[in-house]
Coordinates of C-alpha atoms in Angstrom, one line a residue:
M1 CA 47.8 22.2 52.2
V2 CA 44.2 22.8 51.5
P3 CA 42.4 19.4 51.8
A4 CA 40.1 18.5 48.9
D5 CA 37.4 17.3 51.3
L6 CA 37.2 20.8 52.8
V7 CA 36.6 22.4 49.4
N8 CA 34.0 19.7 48.7
A9 CA 32.3 20.5 51.9
Q10 CA 32.0 24.1 51.0
C11 CA 30.6 23.2 47.6
D12 CA 28.1 20.8 49.2
A13 CA 26.8 23.6 51.4
I14 CA 25.6 25.5 48.4
V15 CA 24.5 22.6 46.2
H16 CA 21.2 24.4 45.6
R17 CA 23.1 27.0 43.6
G18 CA 24.3 24.4 41.1
P19 CA 22.9 20.9 41.3
D20 CA 23.9 19.9 37.8
D21 CA 27.7 19.6 38.1
S22 CA 30.6 20.3 40.5
G23 CA 34.4 20.5 40.4
I24 CA 37.3 21.5 42.6
L25 CA 41.0 22.4 42.3
T26 CA 43.6 22.1 45.1
D27 CA 47.0 23.5 44.5
G28 CA 49.2 23.4 47.7
D29 CA 48.0 26.1 50.0
F30 CA 45.2 27.1 47.6
G31 CA 41.9 25.4 46.7
F32 CA 38.6 26.4 45.2
G33 CA 35.5 24.7 43.8
M34 CA 32.1 25.3 42.3
R35 CA 28.5 24.0 41.9
R36 CA 27.1 24.5 38.4
L37 CA 23.6 25.2 37.2
S38 CA 24.1 24.2 33.6
I39 CA 22.5 26.8 31.2
L40 CA 25.1 27.6 28.5
D41 CA 27.2 24.8 26.7
I42 CA 25.8 22.2 29.0
E43 CA 28.3 19.5 27.8
R44 CA 31.5 21.5 27.7
G45 CA 31.1 24.2 30.4
H46 CA 32.5 22.2 33.3
Q47 CA 34.4 24.2 36.0
P48 CA 37.1 24.8 37.2
M49 CA 38.1 25.6 33.6
F50 CA 41.7 25.9 32.7
S51 CA 43.6 28.0 30.1
H52 CA 45.3 26.1 27.3
D53 CA 48.7 26.3 29.0
G54 CA 47.2 25.3 32.4
R55 CA 48.5 28.6 33.9
L56 CA 45.0 29.9 34.8
A57 CA 42.0 28.3 36.4
I58 CA 38.5 29.9 36.8
V59 CA 35.3 29.3 38.7
F60 CA 32.4 31.6 37.9
N61 CA 28.8 32.1 39.1
G62 CA 26.5 34.0 36.7
E63 CA 26.0 34.8 33.0
I64 CA 27.8 37.1 30.6
F65 CA 25.3 38.3 28.1
N66 CA 27.7 39.9 25.6
H67 CA 30.3 37.1 25.7
L68 CA 30.0 36.4 22.0
A69 CA 30.8 40.0 21.2
V70 CA 33.7 39.9 23.7
R71 CA 35.0 36.8 21.8
E72 CA 35.2 38.5 18.4
P73 CA 38.6 40.2 18.7
L74 CA 40.0 37.2 20.6
I75 CA 38.9 34.9 17.7
A76 CA 40.4 37.3 15.2
A77 CA 43.6 37.2 17.2
G78 CA 43.6 33.4 16.9
Y79 CA 42.5 32.3 20.3
P80 CA 41.5 28.6 20.0
F81 CA 38.1 28.4 21.8
A82 CA 37.1 24.9 22.6
S83 CA 33.5 25.7 23.7
H84 CA 30.8 28.3 23.4
S85 CA 30.7 28.7 27.2
D86 CA 30.8 32.2 28.6
T87 CA 33.2 30.8 31.3
E88 CA 35.8 30.2 28.6
T89 CA 35.2 33.7 27.2
I90 CA 36.0 35.3 30.6
L91 CA 39.2 33.1 31.0
A92 CA 40.4 34.0 27.5
A93 CA 39.7 37.7 27.9
F94 CA 41.4 37.8 31.3
E95 CA 44.4 36.0 29.8
T96 CA 44.5 38.7 27.1
W97 CA 43.5 41.9 28.9
G98 CA 44.0 41.2 32.6
N99 CA 41.8 43.2 34.9
E100 CA 40.6 45.5 32.1
V101 CA 38.3 42.7 31.2
W102 CA 35.7 43.4 34.0
A103 CA 34.5 46.6 32.5
K104 CA 34.0 44.9 29.1
L105 CA 31.6 42.3 30.5
E106 CA 27.8 42.8 30.4
G107 CA 26.3 40.4 32.9
M108 CA 26.0 39.2 36.4
F109 CA 29.0 37.5 37.9
A110 CA 31.2 36.5 40.8
V111 CA 34.5 35.3 39.4
A112 CA 37.6 33.7 40.9
I113 CA 40.7 33.2 38.8
W114 CA 43.9 31.5 40.1
E115 CA 47.2 32.1 38.4
R116 CA 49.3 29.1 39.2
R117 CA 52.8 30.4 38.4
S118 CA 52.5 33.7 40.3
R119 CA 50.2 32.2 42.9
T120 CA 47.8 35.1 42.6
L121 CA 44.1 35.0 43.2
T122 CA 41.8 37.5 41.5
L123 CA 38.1 37.9 42.6
A124 CA 35.7 40.1 40.7
R125 CA 32.0 41.1 41.2
D126 CA 29.6 42.5 38.6
P127 CA 28.9 46.3 38.5
L128 CA 25.5 46.3 40.2
G129 CA 26.1 43.4 42.7
I130 CA 23.6 41.0 41.2
K131 CA 25.7 38.1 42.2
P132 CA 27.1 37.8 45.8
L133 CA 30.7 37.4 46.8
Y134 CA 31.6 37.1 50.5
I135 CA 35.2 37.3 51.8
S136 CA 36.8 36.4 55.2
E137 CA 40.4 37.0 56.0
Q138 CA 41.5 34.9 59.0
H139 CA 44.6 33.0 60.1
G140 CA 46.7 34.7 57.5
G141 CA 44.6 33.5 54.6
L142 CA 41.5 34.3 52.7
S143 CA 38.3 32.4 52.0
F144 CA 35.5 33.4 49.7
A145 CA 32.0 32.0 48.8
S146 CA 28.7 32.9 47.2
E147 CA 26.9 32.4 50.5
L148 CA 27.8 32.6 54.1
K149 CA 26.9 29.0 54.8
A150 CA 29.9 27.9 52.6
L151 CA 32.2 29.8 54.9
R152 CA 30.7 28.4 58.1
V153 CA 32.0 24.9 57.4
L154 CA 35.6 26.1 57.6
P155 CA 37.3 24.8 60.8
D156 CA 38.9 27.2 63.3
H157 CA 37.2 30.2 61.8
R158 CA 35.4 32.7 64.0
F159 CA 32.0 34.2 63.3
E160 CA 31.1 36.8 65.9
I161 CA 28.0 38.9 65.6
N162 CA 28.6 42.5 64.5
E163 CA 26.5 44.8 66.6
R164 CA 26.6 47.5 63.9
A165 CA 25.1 45.0 61.5
V166 CA 22.3 44.4 64.0
H167 CA 21.7 48.1 64.1
D168 CA 21.6 48.1 60.3
F169 CA 19.0 45.4 60.4
F170 CA 16.6 47.1 62.8
S171 CA 17.0 50.4 61.0
F172 CA 16.7 49.2 57.4
G173 CA 15.6 45.6 57.5
H174 CA 18.9 44.2 56.2
V175 CA 22.6 44.4 56.8
R176 CA 24.1 47.0 54.5
R177 CA 27.1 46.3 52.4
P178 CA 30.0 45.7 52.8
R179 CA 29.1 44.4 56.2
S180 CA 27.7 41.0 57.0
I181 CA 26.1 40.0 60.3
F182 CA 29.6 38.7 61.3
H183 CA 32.6 40.8 62.1
Q184 CA 34.9 38.5 60.2
V185 CA 33.0 38.5 56.9
T186 CA 32.4 41.3 54.4
S187 CA 31.2 41.3 50.8
L188 CA 33.3 42.5 47.8
D189 CA 31.6 45.7 46.7
P190 CA 29.9 45.7 43.3
G191 CA 32.0 46.9 40.4
H192 CA 35.3 46.0 42.2
F193 CA 38.0 43.3 41.9
M194 CA 40.4 42.0 44.5
T195 CA 43.9 40.6 44.0
L196 CA 45.9 38.6 46.5
G197 CA 49.4 37.5 45.8
A198 CA 51.8 35.1 47.5
E199 CA 53.0 37.9 49.8
G200 CA 51.5 41.0 51.1
P201 CA 47.9 42.2 51.8
S202 CA 45.0 41.9 49.4
E203 CA 44.3 44.9 47.1
V204 CA 40.8 46.0 46.1
R205 CA 40.1 48.3 43.1
S206 CA 37.0 49.8 41.5
Y207 CA 36.5 49.2 37.7
W208 CA 32.9 50.7 37.4
R209 CA 30.6 53.0 39.3
P210 CA 27.4 54.8 38.3
R211 CA 28.0 58.3 37.0
F212 CA 25.2 60.8 36.1
R213 CA 25.9 62.6 32.8
A214 CA 22.5 64.0 31.8
H215 CA 22.3 64.9 28.1
Q216 CA 20.1 67.7 27.0
G217 CA 18.7 68.6 23.6
L218 CA 16.7 65.5 22.8
S219 CA 12.9 65.6 22.7
T220 CA 10.7 63.3 24.9
D221 CA 9.8 61.3 21.8
E222 CA 13.5 60.8 20.9
W223 CA 14.3 59.7 24.5
T224 CA 11.3 57.3 24.3
E225 CA 12.6 55.7 21.1
Q226 CA 16.0 55.2 22.7
M227 CA 14.4 53.7 25.8
R228 CA 12.4 51.3 23.6
S229 CA 15.5 50.3 21.6
M230 CA 17.6 49.8 24.7
L231 CA 14.9 47.7 26.4
Q232 CA 14.5 45.4 23.4
A233 CA 18.3 45.0 22.8
T234 CA 19.1 44.4 26.4
T235 CA 16.3 41.9 26.9
A236 CA 17.2 40.0 23.8
R237 CA 20.7 39.5 25.1
H238 CA 19.4 38.3 28.4
L239 CA 17.5 35.5 26.6
Q240 CA 20.8 33.8 25.8
S241 CA 20.4 30.2 27.0
D242 CA 20.5 26.6 26.0
V243 CA 17.5 25.9 28.2
P244 CA 14.0 27.5 28.2
V245 CA 13.6 31.0 29.7
A246 CA 10.5 32.3 31.5
A247 CA 9.5 35.5 33.4
F248 CA 8.2 36.7 36.7
L249 CA 5.1 39.0 36.2
S250 CA 3.8 41.1 39.0
G251 CA 1.3 43.2 37.0
G252 CA 3.5 46.3 37.4
I253 CA 5.3 48.4 34.8
D254 CA 8.8 46.9 35.1
S255 CA 7.9 43.2 34.8
S256 CA 5.4 44.1 32.0
A257 CA 8.2 45.9 30.1
V258 CA 10.6 43.0 30.4
L259 CA 7.9 40.5 29.4
S260 CA 6.8 42.6 26.4
A261 CA 10.3 42.8 25.1
M262 CA 10.8 39.0 25.7
T263 CA 7.8 38.2 23.5
M264 CA 9.1 40.3 20.7
A265 CA 12.6 38.8 20.8
S266 CA 11.6 35.2 21.2
S267 CA 10.3 32.8 18.5
R268 CA 8.6 30.7 21.2
P269 CA 5.7 31.6 23.5
I270 CA 6.9 32.9 26.9
K271 CA 5.7 31.4 30.2
A272 CA 5.0 33.9 33.0
F273 CA 4.6 33.2 36.7
T274 CA 2.6 35.3 39.2
I275 CA 2.0 35.0 42.9
G276 CA -1.4 36.4 44.1
H277 CA -3.0 37.4 47.3
P278 CA -6.7 36.6 46.8
G279 CA -9.0 39.1 48.5
A280 CA -6.2 41.5 49.6
K281 CA -5.8 45.1 48.4
V282 CA -2.2 44.4 47.2
D283 CA -3.3 41.6 44.9
E284 CA -2.3 42.3 41.3
T285 CA -3.4 38.9 39.8
D286 CA -6.1 40.4 37.5
A287 CA -3.7 42.9 36.0
A288 CA -1.1 40.3 35.5
R289 CA -3.6 38.0 33.7
R290 CA -4.7 40.8 31.4
I291 CA -1.1 41.6 30.5
A292 CA -0.2 37.9 29.9
A293 CA -3.3 37.4 27.7
H294 CA -2.6 40.6 25.7
L295 CA 1.0 39.4 25.0
G296 CA -0.1 35.8 24.2
C297 CA 1.9 34.3 27.1
E298 CA 1.2 31.1 29.0
H299 CA 0.4 32.3 32.5
V300 CA 0.8 30.4 35.7
V301 CA -0.8 31.9 38.8
A302 CA -0.5 30.5 42.4
P303 CA -2.2 32.1 45.4
L304 CA -0.2 32.7 48.6
D305 CA -2.0 32.4 51.9
M306 CA -0.8 33.2 55.4
S307 CA -0.8 29.7 56.7
E308 CA 1.6 28.4 54.1
S309 CA 3.9 31.5 54.6
I310 CA 4.0 30.7 58.4
D311 CA 4.9 27.1 57.7
R312 CA 7.6 28.0 55.3
L313 CA 9.0 31.1 57.0
P314 CA 12.0 29.4 58.7
Q315 CA 13.0 27.8 55.3
I316 CA 12.5 31.1 53.5
L317 CA 14.6 33.2 55.9
G318 CA 17.2 30.4 56.1
C319 CA 18.2 31.2 52.5
Y320 CA 19.9 34.4 53.6
D321 CA 22.2 33.1 56.4
E322 CA 21.8 36.4 58.2
P323 CA 18.8 38.4 59.4
F324 CA 16.7 39.7 56.4
A325 CA 13.4 41.4 56.8
D326 CA 12.3 42.4 53.3
M327 CA 8.7 41.1 53.3
A328 CA 8.8 40.6 49.6
A329 CA 11.2 37.7 50.1
I330 CA 8.2 35.6 50.9
P331 CA 6.4 36.0 47.5
T332 CA 9.7 35.9 45.7
W333 CA 10.5 32.6 47.3
F334 CA 7.2 31.1 46.4
A335 CA 7.4 32.5 42.8
S336 CA 10.8 30.9 42.4
K337 CA 9.5 27.6 43.7
L338 CA 6.6 27.8 41.3
A339 CA 8.8 28.7 38.3
A340 CA 11.5 26.1 39.1
R341 CA 9.1 23.3 38.4
D342 CA 9.2 24.2 34.7
V343 CA 12.4 26.2 33.9
K344 CA 15.9 27.0 35.1
V345 CA 15.9 30.7 34.1
V346 CA 13.5 33.6 34.6
L347 CA 13.8 37.3 33.6
C348 CA 12.6 39.9 36.2
G349 CA 11.9 43.6 36.3
E350 CA 14.1 44.6 39.2
G351 CA 15.8 48.0 38.7
G352 CA 13.2 50.0 36.9
D353 CA 12.2 52.1 39.9
E354 CA 15.8 52.8 40.8
L355 CA 16.8 53.8 37.3
F356 CA 13.7 55.8 36.3
A357 CA 12.4 57.3 39.6
G358 CA 9.5 55.0 40.2
Y359 CA 9.1 55.2 43.9
K360 CA 6.9 57.6 45.9
R361 CA 10.0 58.6 47.8
H362 CA 11.6 59.8 44.6
R363 CA 8.6 62.0 43.9
N364 CA 8.7 63.4 47.4
A365 CA 12.4 64.2 47.1
Y366 CA 11.8 65.9 43.7
A367 CA 8.9 67.9 44.9
L368 CA 10.4 68.8 48.3
E369 CA 13.5 70.3 46.7
R370 CA 11.2 72.7 44.8
L371 CA 9.0 73.5 47.8
R372 CA 11.9 73.9 50.3
P373 CA 11.6 77.7 50.4
V374 CA 7.9 77.2 51.5
V375 CA 8.3 74.1 53.7
G376 CA 11.6 75.2 55.3
K377 CA 13.4 72.7 57.4
G378 CA 10.3 70.8 58.3
S379 CA 10.4 71.5 62.1
T380 CA 7.1 73.5 62.1
L381 CA 5.5 70.7 60.1
S382 CA 6.8 68.1 62.6
A383 CA 5.4 70.1 65.5
V384 CA 1.9 70.4 64.0
I385 CA 1.8 66.6 63.1
N386 CA 3.1 65.5 66.5
A387 CA 0.3 67.4 68.1
I388 CA -2.3 65.3 66.4
P389 CA -3.7 62.8 68.9
V390 CA -4.2 59.1 68.3
T391 CA -7.8 58.3 67.4
G392 CA -10.1 55.4 67.4
S393 CA -9.7 55.0 63.7
E394 CA -7.0 52.7 62.4
R395 CA -7.0 54.4 59.0
L396 CA -6.5 57.9 60.5
N397 CA -3.8 56.6 62.9
V398 CA -1.9 55.1 60.0
A399 CA -2.2 58.4 58.1
R400 CA -0.9 60.2 61.1
Q401 CA 2.1 57.8 61.3
R402 CA 2.8 58.3 57.6
A403 CA 2.6 62.1 58.0
R404 CA 5.2 62.0 60.8
R405 CA 7.5 60.0 58.6
F406 CA 7.1 62.6 55.8
A407 CA 7.8 65.4 58.3
E408 CA 11.1 63.6 59.3
F409 CA 11.9 63.2 55.6
A410 CA 11.2 67.0 55.0
R411 CA 13.5 68.1 57.8
V412 CA 16.7 66.5 56.4
P413 CA 18.9 68.7 54.1
D414 CA 19.8 66.7 51.0
G415 CA 19.0 63.7 48.9
Y416 CA 21.3 61.3 50.6
Q417 CA 19.9 61.9 54.0
Q418 CA 16.4 61.8 52.6
F419 CA 17.3 58.4 51.2
F420 CA 18.1 57.1 54.7
A421 CA 15.0 58.7 56.2
A422 CA 12.8 57.1 53.5
T423 CA 14.2 53.6 53.4
Q424 CA 14.4 52.9 57.1
I425 CA 11.9 50.5 58.5
S426 CA 11.8 52.2 61.9
S427 CA 12.1 55.8 62.9
R428 CA 14.7 57.0 65.4
E429 CA 11.8 57.6 67.9
L430 CA 10.6 54.0 67.4
R431 CA 14.1 52.6 67.9
H432 CA 14.4 54.6 71.1
R433 CA 11.3 53.0 72.4
T434 CA 12.3 49.5 71.3
Y435 CA 16.1 49.3 71.8
S436 CA 17.5 48.4 75.2
P437 CA 19.1 51.5 76.8
D438 CA 22.7 50.1 76.4
F439 CA 22.2 49.2 72.7
W440 CA 20.6 52.6 72.0
H441 CA 23.5 54.5 73.5
R442 CA 26.0 52.5 71.6
H443 CA 24.4 53.1 68.2
E444 CA 22.2 56.2 68.2
R445 CA 24.4 58.9 69.4
E446 CA 23.3 61.6 67.0
D447 CA 19.9 62.8 65.9
S448 CA 21.1 63.1 62.3
Y449 CA 21.6 61.1 59.1
L450 CA 24.9 62.9 58.5
P451 CA 27.1 60.1 59.8
L452 CA 25.4 57.7 57.3
E453 CA 25.9 60.1 54.5
L454 CA 29.6 60.5 55.4
E455 CA 30.0 56.7 55.6
Y456 CA 28.6 55.9 52.2
F457 CA 28.6 59.1 50.1
S458 CA 31.5 61.2 51.0
A459 CA 33.7 60.2 48.1
P460 CA 34.3 62.8 45.4
T461 CA 32.6 60.4 42.9
A462 CA 29.3 60.7 44.7
P463 CA 26.9 63.1 42.9
R464 CA 26.4 66.5 44.6
A465 CA 23.8 67.8 42.2
S466 CA 20.0 67.5 42.7
A467 CA 18.3 65.7 45.6
L468 CA 16.7 63.2 43.1
E469 CA 20.1 62.4 41.5
Q470 CA 21.5 61.8 45.0
F471 CA 18.6 59.6 45.9
L472 CA 18.9 57.5 42.7
F473 CA 22.6 57.1 43.2
A474 CA 22.0 55.8 46.8
D475 CA 19.3 53.4 45.5
L476 CA 21.6 52.0 42.9
S477 CA 24.8 51.8 44.9
L478 CA 23.5 50.8 48.3
N479 CA 19.9 49.6 48.4
L480 CA 20.0 47.4 45.3
P481 CA 23.0 45.3 46.3
S482 CA 22.2 45.2 50.0
A483 CA 18.5 44.5 49.8
M484 CA 16.6 43.9 46.5
L485 CA 19.2 41.9 44.6
T486 CA 20.1 39.9 47.7
R487 CA 16.4 39.1 48.1
L488 CA 16.1 37.9 44.5
D489 CA 19.4 36.0 44.3
R490 CA 18.9 33.9 47.5
A491 CA 15.2 33.2 46.9
S492 CA 15.7 32.1 43.3
M493 CA 18.9 30.1 43.9
A494 CA 17.3 28.3 46.8
H495 CA 15.3 26.6 44.1
S496 CA 18.2 26.3 41.6
L497 CA 16.6 29.0 39.5
E498 CA 18.7 31.7 37.7
A499 CA 17.0 35.1 37.9
R500 CA 18.2 37.7 35.4
V501 CA 17.6 41.4 35.5
P502 CA 17.8 43.0 32.1
L503 CA 17.1 46.6 33.4
L504 CA 20.3 46.3 35.5
S505 CA 22.7 45.5 32.7
H506 CA 25.4 48.1 33.4
K507 CA 25.1 49.2 29.7
M508 CA 21.4 50.0 30.4
V509 CA 22.4 51.7 33.6
D510 CA 25.1 53.8 31.9
W511 CA 22.5 54.9 29.4
A512 CA 19.8 55.6 32.0
L513 CA 22.1 57.9 33.8
T514 CA 22.3 60.2 30.8
V515 CA 18.5 60.7 30.8
P516 CA 17.4 64.0 32.3
E517 CA 15.3 64.1 35.4
Q518 CA 12.3 65.6 33.7
I519 CA 12.2 62.7 31.3
K520 CA 12.1 60.2 34.1
L521 CA 9.8 62.0 36.5
R522 CA 7.2 64.5 35.5
G523 CA 4.7 65.8 38.0
R524 CA 3.5 62.8 40.0
T525 CA 4.3 60.4 37.2
G526 CA 7.5 58.3 37.7
K527 CA 9.1 56.1 35.1
L528 CA 7.7 58.4 32.4
I529 CA 10.1 57.3 29.7
L530 CA 9.5 53.6 30.4
R531 CA 5.8 54.0 30.5
R532 CA 5.9 55.8 27.1
A533 CA 8.2 53.2 25.6
I534 CA 5.9 50.3 26.4
A535 CA 2.6 52.1 25.8
P536 CA 2.1 50.5 22.3
W537 CA 2.7 47.0 23.8
I538 CA 0.4 46.6 26.8
P539 CA -3.3 47.6 27.7
R540 CA -3.5 51.4 28.2
D541 CA -5.2 51.3 31.6
I542 CA -2.3 49.2 33.0
L543 CA 0.0 52.2 32.6
A544 CA -2.3 54.3 34.8
R545 CA -2.5 51.8 37.7
P546 CA -0.9 53.0 41.0
K547 CA 2.3 51.2 41.9
Q548 CA 1.8 48.2 44.3
G549 CA 5.2 46.6 44.4
F550 CA 5.8 43.0 45.4
Q551 CA 3.8 43.2 48.6
I552 CA 2.1 41.0 51.1
P553 CA -0.7 42.1 53.5
M554 CA 1.6 41.8 56.5
A555 CA -0.2 44.4 58.6
A556 CA -3.4 42.4 58.5
W557 CA -1.5 39.1 58.9
L558 CA 0.1 40.3 62.1
R559 CA -3.4 40.8 63.6
G560 CA -4.1 37.2 62.9
G561 CA -2.1 33.9 62.9
F562 CA 1.1 35.6 61.8
G563 CA 0.9 37.7 65.0
D564 CA 0.7 34.5 67.0
L565 CA 3.9 33.3 65.3
A566 CA 5.6 36.6 65.9
R567 CA 4.9 36.5 69.6
D568 CA 6.0 32.8 69.9
V569 CA 9.3 33.6 68.1
W570 CA 9.9 36.7 70.3
S571 CA 9.3 34.8 73.5
G572 CA 10.6 31.3 72.6
S573 CA 13.7 31.9 70.4
G574 CA 16.0 33.3 73.2
F575 CA 16.3 36.5 71.2
A576 CA 14.5 38.5 73.9
D577 CA 17.4 37.8 76.3
A578 CA 20.1 38.9 73.8
G579 CA 20.2 42.5 75.1
Y580 CA 19.4 44.3 71.8
L581 CA 15.8 45.1 72.4
D582 CA 13.8 46.1 75.4
P583 CA 11.0 43.6 76.2
A584 CA 8.6 46.2 77.4
G585 CA 9.1 48.3 74.2
V586 CA 8.5 45.3 72.0
E587 CA 5.3 44.4 74.0
L588 CA 4.1 47.9 73.4
L589 CA 4.6 47.5 69.6
F590 CA 2.5 44.3 69.6
R591 CA -0.2 46.1 71.6
E592 CA -0.4 49.2 69.5
H593 CA -0.4 47.2 66.3
G594 CA -3.1 44.9 67.5
E595 CA -5.4 47.7 68.6
G596 CA -4.9 49.6 65.4
S597 CA -3.3 52.8 66.9
A598 CA -0.2 52.3 64.7
D599 CA 1.1 50.1 61.9
H600 CA 4.2 48.4 63.2
S601 CA 4.2 45.6 60.7
R602 CA 7.7 46.3 59.4
M603 CA 9.4 46.4 62.8
L604 CA 7.4 43.4 64.1
Y605 CA 8.3 41.4 61.0
A606 CA 11.9 42.3 61.5
I607 CA 11.8 41.2 65.1
T608 CA 10.3 37.9 63.9
A609 CA 12.9 37.4 61.2
F610 CA 15.7 38.2 63.6
G611 CA 14.3 35.8 66.2
I612 CA 14.1 32.9 63.7
W613 CA 17.7 33.6 62.6
W614 CA 18.8 33.8 66.2
H615 CA 17.2 30.5 67.1
A616 CA 18.7 28.7 64.0
E617 CA 22.1 30.3 64.7
R618 CA 22.2 29.2 68.3
S619 CA 20.8 25.7 67.5
T620 CA 23.2 25.0 64.7
F621 CA 26.4 26.6 65.9
A622 CA 26.1 26.5 69.7
G623 CA 29.5 25.8 71.2

């Protein structure tokens, strides 16, 4: 028997994800529950929700933006809907079509459906992995949750640190799907569903994956018009809500595109929220103000300073339940806190770079493929750059460091391996200096990215065409669910705020994967088609601004008060004795960063984030 108080305890652990309502079901050796953030059909959307015959029960986290369209054939067939909740739409559609339903849904979702008669559980996750779904199979049973903390309350369950996940973290700044920091917990991959019956093992199947099918024959103007139409239609569907909807505005292309489409689709003024860094080079407040004023939006701006970030850092990092070193988590957390004072829902611009080749690394991959006959394998370039000495100029030292990273990028043979070289937060050489000898030998046996390529992209469905296609596929299928969407979900839901990402509707993604490379990236201009689509909507000079991203001035912070915090965490958390890193190597990182001979901000921030997690883990779960 599954006790009701245990399911309630799991729900209480994630009350921040749904403070408005709760509900549980226990049925013999099965039980599940939910916490609800009420956005659609506030009065009649209570969960668990049951089918009319009581055979099916559902709990669901997320939103289905095309649920009214999904309902149409069900209504025509006589299904007696009792609400306008998208939860009921999923339940009715599953009752009618079974697991064929998942590919029909446009939205972000983690769903659990219990069939009482056959005693079968079905779990499903949205195509891009916008909403999380963790699974642990122990003691002959299965448990699942939206966050790790809801699994940690289960008695007699083991949660042992996965060393491979630690290596993930210090290589890329996060644990890569489907791993978690614990051996006993994985995540259900995006675009997959799992079934578990009364007997036998669980079964996992894919229902969607990104596929490149570039269409030729359209002019740039025709593609631009399609882009504009897709953006407007998708954003309009994402405005579906019974409560007010606002936006995050960074000042960049993607958030400006979403905000522009929102203003055209809404009959009410849109409120936009921006976090700024006064006086820093990465501050985009002025650009965001100009965009908001141009679009007639109410604009709320809050500055973010170092001292407040230091004070809140344990709380921010605690959202993730495992080590997470994406520095943009800090402004995302503060932006969510700011927005949650006024609204329950925000639309965000995540996904534009991954769909339309907006990163510098995409431009490099595209250019390098064409220059490969000249550059060769990059070994000569590496030798020349490595011979350049460290100077007394911080600016020149950082330029040398970046050139060394590009040389490493240039020496790898294809887009997948370039992806790993470009998205790592630490080079192999830096990890060699920083890892303890034992940890190094256990996890860095080859001077090659080939094992990573084989791990993630050896399936026949992985594109084998251009380097840029491979790069974009890796961004979509690995980096987004492991890093960016994790960052957004936990930071927003920590404040009971639903963050929606219109550019990552799988219908938008399916269309974007038909757009030829030259329409996405031309010369040094990324996101060409998106820029052209929104050109009539925003000030012209905004389109020409260099990409900043959701940054914070961490390199400078680490030479001030943040550096003091980092040292305190390293020496006082107990992490220095864990055996993963070499204390002398870490001390060298601090010294080189402090004197300006190198920029080690990403690795030092990762060490700080891991130390804070380590201390909290040992303090909360010791013994």
